[in-house]
Coordinates of C-alpha atoms and ligand atoms in Angstrom, one line a residue:
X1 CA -58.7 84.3 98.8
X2 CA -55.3 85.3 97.7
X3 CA -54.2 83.9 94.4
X4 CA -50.7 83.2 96.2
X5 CA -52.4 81.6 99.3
X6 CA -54.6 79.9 97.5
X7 CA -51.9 78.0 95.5
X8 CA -50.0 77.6 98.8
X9 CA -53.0 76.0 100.2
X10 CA -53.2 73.7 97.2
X11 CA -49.7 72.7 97.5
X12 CA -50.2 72.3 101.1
X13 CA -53.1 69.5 100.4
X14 CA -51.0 67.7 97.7
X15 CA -47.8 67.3 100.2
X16 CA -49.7 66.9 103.3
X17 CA -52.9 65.5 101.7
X18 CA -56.1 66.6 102.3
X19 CA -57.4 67.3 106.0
X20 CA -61.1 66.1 104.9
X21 CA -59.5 62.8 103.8
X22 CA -57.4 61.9 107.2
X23 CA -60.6 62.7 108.8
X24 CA -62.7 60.0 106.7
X25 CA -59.9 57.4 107.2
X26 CA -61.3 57.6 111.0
X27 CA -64.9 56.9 110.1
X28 CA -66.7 53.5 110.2
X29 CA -66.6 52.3 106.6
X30 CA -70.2 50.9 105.6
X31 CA -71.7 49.2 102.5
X32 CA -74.9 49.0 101.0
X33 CA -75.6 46.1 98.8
X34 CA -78.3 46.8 95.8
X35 CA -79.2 45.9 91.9
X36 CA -82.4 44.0 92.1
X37 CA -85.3 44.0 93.9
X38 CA -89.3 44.1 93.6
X39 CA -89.7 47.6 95.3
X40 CA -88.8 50.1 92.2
X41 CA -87.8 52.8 94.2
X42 CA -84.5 51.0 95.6
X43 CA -82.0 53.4 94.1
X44 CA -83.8 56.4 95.9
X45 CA -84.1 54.5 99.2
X46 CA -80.6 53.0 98.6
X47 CA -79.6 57.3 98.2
X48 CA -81.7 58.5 100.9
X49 CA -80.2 55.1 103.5
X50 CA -76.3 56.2 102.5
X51 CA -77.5 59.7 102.8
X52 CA -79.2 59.2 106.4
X53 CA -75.7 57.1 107.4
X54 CA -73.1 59.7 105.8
X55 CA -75.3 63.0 108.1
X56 CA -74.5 60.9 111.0
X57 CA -70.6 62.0 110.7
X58 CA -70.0 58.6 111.4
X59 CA -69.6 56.4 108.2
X60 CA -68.2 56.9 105.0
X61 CA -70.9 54.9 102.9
X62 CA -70.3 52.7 99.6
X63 CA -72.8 51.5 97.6
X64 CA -72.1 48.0 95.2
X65 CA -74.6 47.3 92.7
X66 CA -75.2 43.9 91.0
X67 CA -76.5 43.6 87.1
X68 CA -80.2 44.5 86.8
X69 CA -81.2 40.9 86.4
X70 CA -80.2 37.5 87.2
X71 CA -76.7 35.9 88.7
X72 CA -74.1 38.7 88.6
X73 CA -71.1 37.0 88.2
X74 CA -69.1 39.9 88.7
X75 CA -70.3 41.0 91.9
X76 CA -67.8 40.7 94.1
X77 CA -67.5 43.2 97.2
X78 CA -64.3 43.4 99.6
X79 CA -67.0 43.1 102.1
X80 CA -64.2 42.3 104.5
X81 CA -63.0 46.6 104.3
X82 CA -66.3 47.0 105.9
X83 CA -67.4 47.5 109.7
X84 CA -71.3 47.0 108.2
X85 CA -73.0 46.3 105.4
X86 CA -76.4 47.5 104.9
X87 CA -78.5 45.1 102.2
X88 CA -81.1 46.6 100.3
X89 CA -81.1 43.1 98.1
X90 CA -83.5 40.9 96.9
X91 CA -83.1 39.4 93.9
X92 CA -81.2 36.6 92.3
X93 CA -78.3 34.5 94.1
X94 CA -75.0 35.8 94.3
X95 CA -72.3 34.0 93.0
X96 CA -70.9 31.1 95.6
X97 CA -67.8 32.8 95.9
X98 CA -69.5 35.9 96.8
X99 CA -71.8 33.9 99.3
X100 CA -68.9 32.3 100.9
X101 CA -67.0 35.5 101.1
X102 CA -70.3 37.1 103.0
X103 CA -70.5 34.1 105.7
X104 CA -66.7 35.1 106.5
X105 CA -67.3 38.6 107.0
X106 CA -70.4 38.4 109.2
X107 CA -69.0 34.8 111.1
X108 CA -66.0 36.7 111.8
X109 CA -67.4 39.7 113.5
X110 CA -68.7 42.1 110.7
X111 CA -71.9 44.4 111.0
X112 CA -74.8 43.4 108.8
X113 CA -78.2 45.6 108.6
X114 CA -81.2 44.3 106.8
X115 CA -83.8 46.7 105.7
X116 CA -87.5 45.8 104.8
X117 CA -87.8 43.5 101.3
X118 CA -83.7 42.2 102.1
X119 CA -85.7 40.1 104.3
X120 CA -87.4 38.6 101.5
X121 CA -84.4 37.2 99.1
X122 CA -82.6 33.8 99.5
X123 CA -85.2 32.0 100.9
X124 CA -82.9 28.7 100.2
X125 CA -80.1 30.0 101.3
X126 CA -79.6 28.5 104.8
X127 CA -76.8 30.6 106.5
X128 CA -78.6 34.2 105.2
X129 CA -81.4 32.9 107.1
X130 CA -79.9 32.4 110.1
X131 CA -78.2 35.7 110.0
X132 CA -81.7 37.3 109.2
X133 CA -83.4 35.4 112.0
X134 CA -86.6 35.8 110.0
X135 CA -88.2 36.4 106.3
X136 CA -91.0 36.3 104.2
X137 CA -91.9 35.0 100.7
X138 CA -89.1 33.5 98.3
X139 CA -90.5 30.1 99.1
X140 CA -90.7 30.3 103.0
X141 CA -92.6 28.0 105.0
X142 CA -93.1 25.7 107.8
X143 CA -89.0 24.6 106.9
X144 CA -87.8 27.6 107.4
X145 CA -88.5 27.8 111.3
X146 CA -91.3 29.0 113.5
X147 CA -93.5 32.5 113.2
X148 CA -92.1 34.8 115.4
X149 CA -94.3 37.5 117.4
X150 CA -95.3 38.5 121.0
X151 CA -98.7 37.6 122.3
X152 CA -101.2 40.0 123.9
X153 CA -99.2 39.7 127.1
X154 CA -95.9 40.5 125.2
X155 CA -94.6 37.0 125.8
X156 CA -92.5 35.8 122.5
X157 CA -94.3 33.0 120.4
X158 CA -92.6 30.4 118.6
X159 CA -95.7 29.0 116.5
X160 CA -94.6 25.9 114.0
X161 CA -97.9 25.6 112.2
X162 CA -97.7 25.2 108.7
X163 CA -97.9 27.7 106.4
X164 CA -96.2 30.6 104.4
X165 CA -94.3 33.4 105.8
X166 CA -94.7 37.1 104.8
X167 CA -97.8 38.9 104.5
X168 CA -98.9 42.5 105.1
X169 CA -102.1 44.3 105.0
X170 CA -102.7 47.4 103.6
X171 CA -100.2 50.2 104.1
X172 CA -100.9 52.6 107.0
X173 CA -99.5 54.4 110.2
X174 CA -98.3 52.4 112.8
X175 CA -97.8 53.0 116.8
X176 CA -93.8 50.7 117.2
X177 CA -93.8 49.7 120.7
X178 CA -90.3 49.2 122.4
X179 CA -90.0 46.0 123.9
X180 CA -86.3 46.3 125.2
X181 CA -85.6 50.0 126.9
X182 CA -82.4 48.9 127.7
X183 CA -80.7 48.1 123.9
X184 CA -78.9 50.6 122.3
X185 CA -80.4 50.7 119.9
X186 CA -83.7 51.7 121.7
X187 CA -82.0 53.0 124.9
X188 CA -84.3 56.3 125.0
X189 CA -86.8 56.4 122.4
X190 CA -90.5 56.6 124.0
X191 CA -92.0 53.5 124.6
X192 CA -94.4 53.8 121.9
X193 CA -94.0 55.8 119.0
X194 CA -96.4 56.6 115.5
X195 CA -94.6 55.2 112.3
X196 CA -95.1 57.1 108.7
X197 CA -97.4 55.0 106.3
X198 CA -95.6 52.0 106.3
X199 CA -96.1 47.8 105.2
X200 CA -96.4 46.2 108.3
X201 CA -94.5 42.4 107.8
X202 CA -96.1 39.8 109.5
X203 CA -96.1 36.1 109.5
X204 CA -92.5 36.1 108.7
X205 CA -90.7 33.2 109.6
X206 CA -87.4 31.9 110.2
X207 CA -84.7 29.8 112.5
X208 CA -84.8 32.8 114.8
X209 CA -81.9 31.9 116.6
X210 CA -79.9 34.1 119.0
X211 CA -82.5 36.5 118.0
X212 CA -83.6 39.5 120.6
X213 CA -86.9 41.3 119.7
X214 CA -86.5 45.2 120.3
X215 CA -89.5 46.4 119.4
X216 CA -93.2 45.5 117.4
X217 CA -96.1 46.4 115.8
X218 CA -99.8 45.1 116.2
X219 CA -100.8 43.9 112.4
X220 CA -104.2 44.9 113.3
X221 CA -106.8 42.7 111.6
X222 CA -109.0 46.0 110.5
X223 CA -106.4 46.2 108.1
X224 CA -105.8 42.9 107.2
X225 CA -102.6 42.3 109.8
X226 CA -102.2 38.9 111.5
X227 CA -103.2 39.9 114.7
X228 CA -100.1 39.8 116.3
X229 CA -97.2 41.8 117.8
X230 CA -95.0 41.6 114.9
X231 CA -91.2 42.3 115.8
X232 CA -90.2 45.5 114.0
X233 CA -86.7 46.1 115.4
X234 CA -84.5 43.3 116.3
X235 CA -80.7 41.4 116.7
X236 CA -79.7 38.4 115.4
X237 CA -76.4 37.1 116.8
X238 CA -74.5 35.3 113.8
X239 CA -71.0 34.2 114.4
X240 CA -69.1 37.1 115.9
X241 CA -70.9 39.3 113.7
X242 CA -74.1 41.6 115.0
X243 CA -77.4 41.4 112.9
X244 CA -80.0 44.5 112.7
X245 CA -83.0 44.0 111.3
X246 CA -86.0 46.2 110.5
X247 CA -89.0 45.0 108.1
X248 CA -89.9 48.7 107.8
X249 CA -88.9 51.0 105.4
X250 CA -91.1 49.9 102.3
X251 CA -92.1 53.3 100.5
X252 CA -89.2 56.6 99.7
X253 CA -92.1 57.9 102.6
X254 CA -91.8 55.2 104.6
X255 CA -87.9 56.1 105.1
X256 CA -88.8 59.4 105.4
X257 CA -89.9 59.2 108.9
X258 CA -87.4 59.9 111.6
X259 CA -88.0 56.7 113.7
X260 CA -87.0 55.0 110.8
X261 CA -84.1 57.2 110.0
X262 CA -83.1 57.3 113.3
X263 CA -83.5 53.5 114.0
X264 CA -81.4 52.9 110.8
X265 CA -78.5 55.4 112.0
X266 CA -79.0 53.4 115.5
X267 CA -79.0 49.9 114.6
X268 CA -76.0 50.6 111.8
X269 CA -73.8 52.2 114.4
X270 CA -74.8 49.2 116.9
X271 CA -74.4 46.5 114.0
X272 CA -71.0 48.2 113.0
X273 CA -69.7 48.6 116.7
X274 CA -71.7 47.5 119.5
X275 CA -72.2 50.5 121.2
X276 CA -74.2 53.7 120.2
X277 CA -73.3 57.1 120.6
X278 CA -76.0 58.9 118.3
X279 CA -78.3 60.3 120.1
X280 CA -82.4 60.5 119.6
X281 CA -83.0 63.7 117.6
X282 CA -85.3 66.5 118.8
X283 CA -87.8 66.0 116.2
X284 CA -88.4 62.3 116.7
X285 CA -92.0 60.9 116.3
X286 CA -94.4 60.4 119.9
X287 CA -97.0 58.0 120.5
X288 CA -98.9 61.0 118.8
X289 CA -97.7 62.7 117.0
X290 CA -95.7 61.8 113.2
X291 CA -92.4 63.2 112.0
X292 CA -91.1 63.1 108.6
X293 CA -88.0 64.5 106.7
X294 CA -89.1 64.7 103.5
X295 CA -85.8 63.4 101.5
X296 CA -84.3 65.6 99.3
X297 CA -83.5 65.2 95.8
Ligands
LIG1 ZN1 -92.7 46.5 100.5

């Protein structure tokens, strides 16, 4: 370029300010939430889930990070800026403030996406669990609600019994059958589809209310599963605000497969707006066949 264009371009941006920016101010603003939690590898997946959101030309992604260990008083997020917020969290309380500022946002009508071990944190903290609909570990049990699953027959299950929620078996590929062709969030996808090596939750439990199962897993005994059709993909209704929740996602390769990915981008938009406009990519996975992106550095 020019040397005189290119300073009349400049000088363009700084008066008119920059084209790229008034574009981003139309995007949906998402946040992931991160700092602590028991799966290592959370500042890659937390990279490769802002990455996956950002491609879709959709959101403009945020990431807030708490202190490495214990109550970070200083973690505060506007979360109310937001349209969604993604949590990749499981760790140590947040501050009250914090937690009361988080009801708000979801009770009045924000987007919230939880994403494999987020299900496990705040296991006394009774309003996350609602908005979660279900979770495993941190102390869960018979008082947190029923086990949720579909039977044989795909008929939902409520089971009070006592005992502890969360569990997997041994990591493997899984076939995710969609329950609900209809959501928008599945609208399209085949009806069953091979997931990359993966921890398959089951025995999670939770209140489960207002909560609408999209899609499951069988935790096949073989491998140490529960036997059940665990819910893989589902909606929690908290409040005004729309809840998507996936227990996949454990391993960098886990989020490397493009149901996840695209489930992610799916559910996010969905959680964020309702609707969905991004379509299913060619390369998505078949009742056969895997596909995986491998994430980039
Ligand atoms: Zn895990």
């Amino acid at each position: 370029m020019h040397r005189a264009s290119l300073i009349a371009l400049v000088l363009c941006t700084l008066l008119l300010g920059s084209p790229l920016e008034s574009f981003a101010a139309d995007k949906l603003k998402a946040l992931i939430v991160d700092g602590q939690n028991n799966h290592g590898v959370w500042p890659k997946t937390s990279k490769m889930m802002q990455r996956y959101l950002t491609e879709t030309g959709l959101f403009t992604v945020d990431i807030a990070t708490t202190a490495k260990q214990g109550v970070d008083p200083n973690f505060k997020p506007e979360f109310a800026k937001y349209a969604v917020v993604v949590t990749n969290y499981n760790g140590a309380p947040w501050p009250t403030d914090t937690q009361k500022s988080f009801i708000s946002y979801v009770q009045n009508g924000g987007g919230l996406v939880v994403v494999h071990a987020a299900d496990n944190a705040f296991g006394d903290w009774p309003e996350y669990n609602q908005m979660i609909g279900l979770g495993g570990w941190g102390g869960r049990n018979e008082k947190s609600g029923p086990y949720v699953f579909l039977d044989a027959d795909g008929k939902e299950v409520r089971d009070t019994r006592p005992g502890p929620g969360g569990h997997h078996g041994a990591q493997h590929e899984f076939s995710v059958v969609v329950r609900d062709a209809e959501h928008p969030i599945t609208k399209g996808m085949p009806r069953e589809w091979l997931h990359v090596k993966d921890e398959l939750y089951d025995f999670l439990r939770g209140p489960g209310d207002k909560m609408q199962i999209l899609a499951t897993a069988y935790a096949d005994p073989k491998v140490g599963g529960s036997g059940r059709h665990e819910p893989m993909i589902f909606t929690v209704a908290y409040g005004k605000g729309r809840v998507f929740h996936t227990p996949m996602g454990h391993g960098d390769y886990s989020q490397e497969c493009v149901g996840f990915i695209t489930t992610l981008q799916r559910g996010t938009e969905w959680a964020a707006t309702g609707k969905v406009t991004l379509p299913i990519p060619a390369d998505f996975p078949t009742a056969e066949k895997l596909s995986q992106r491998p994430a980039k550095e």
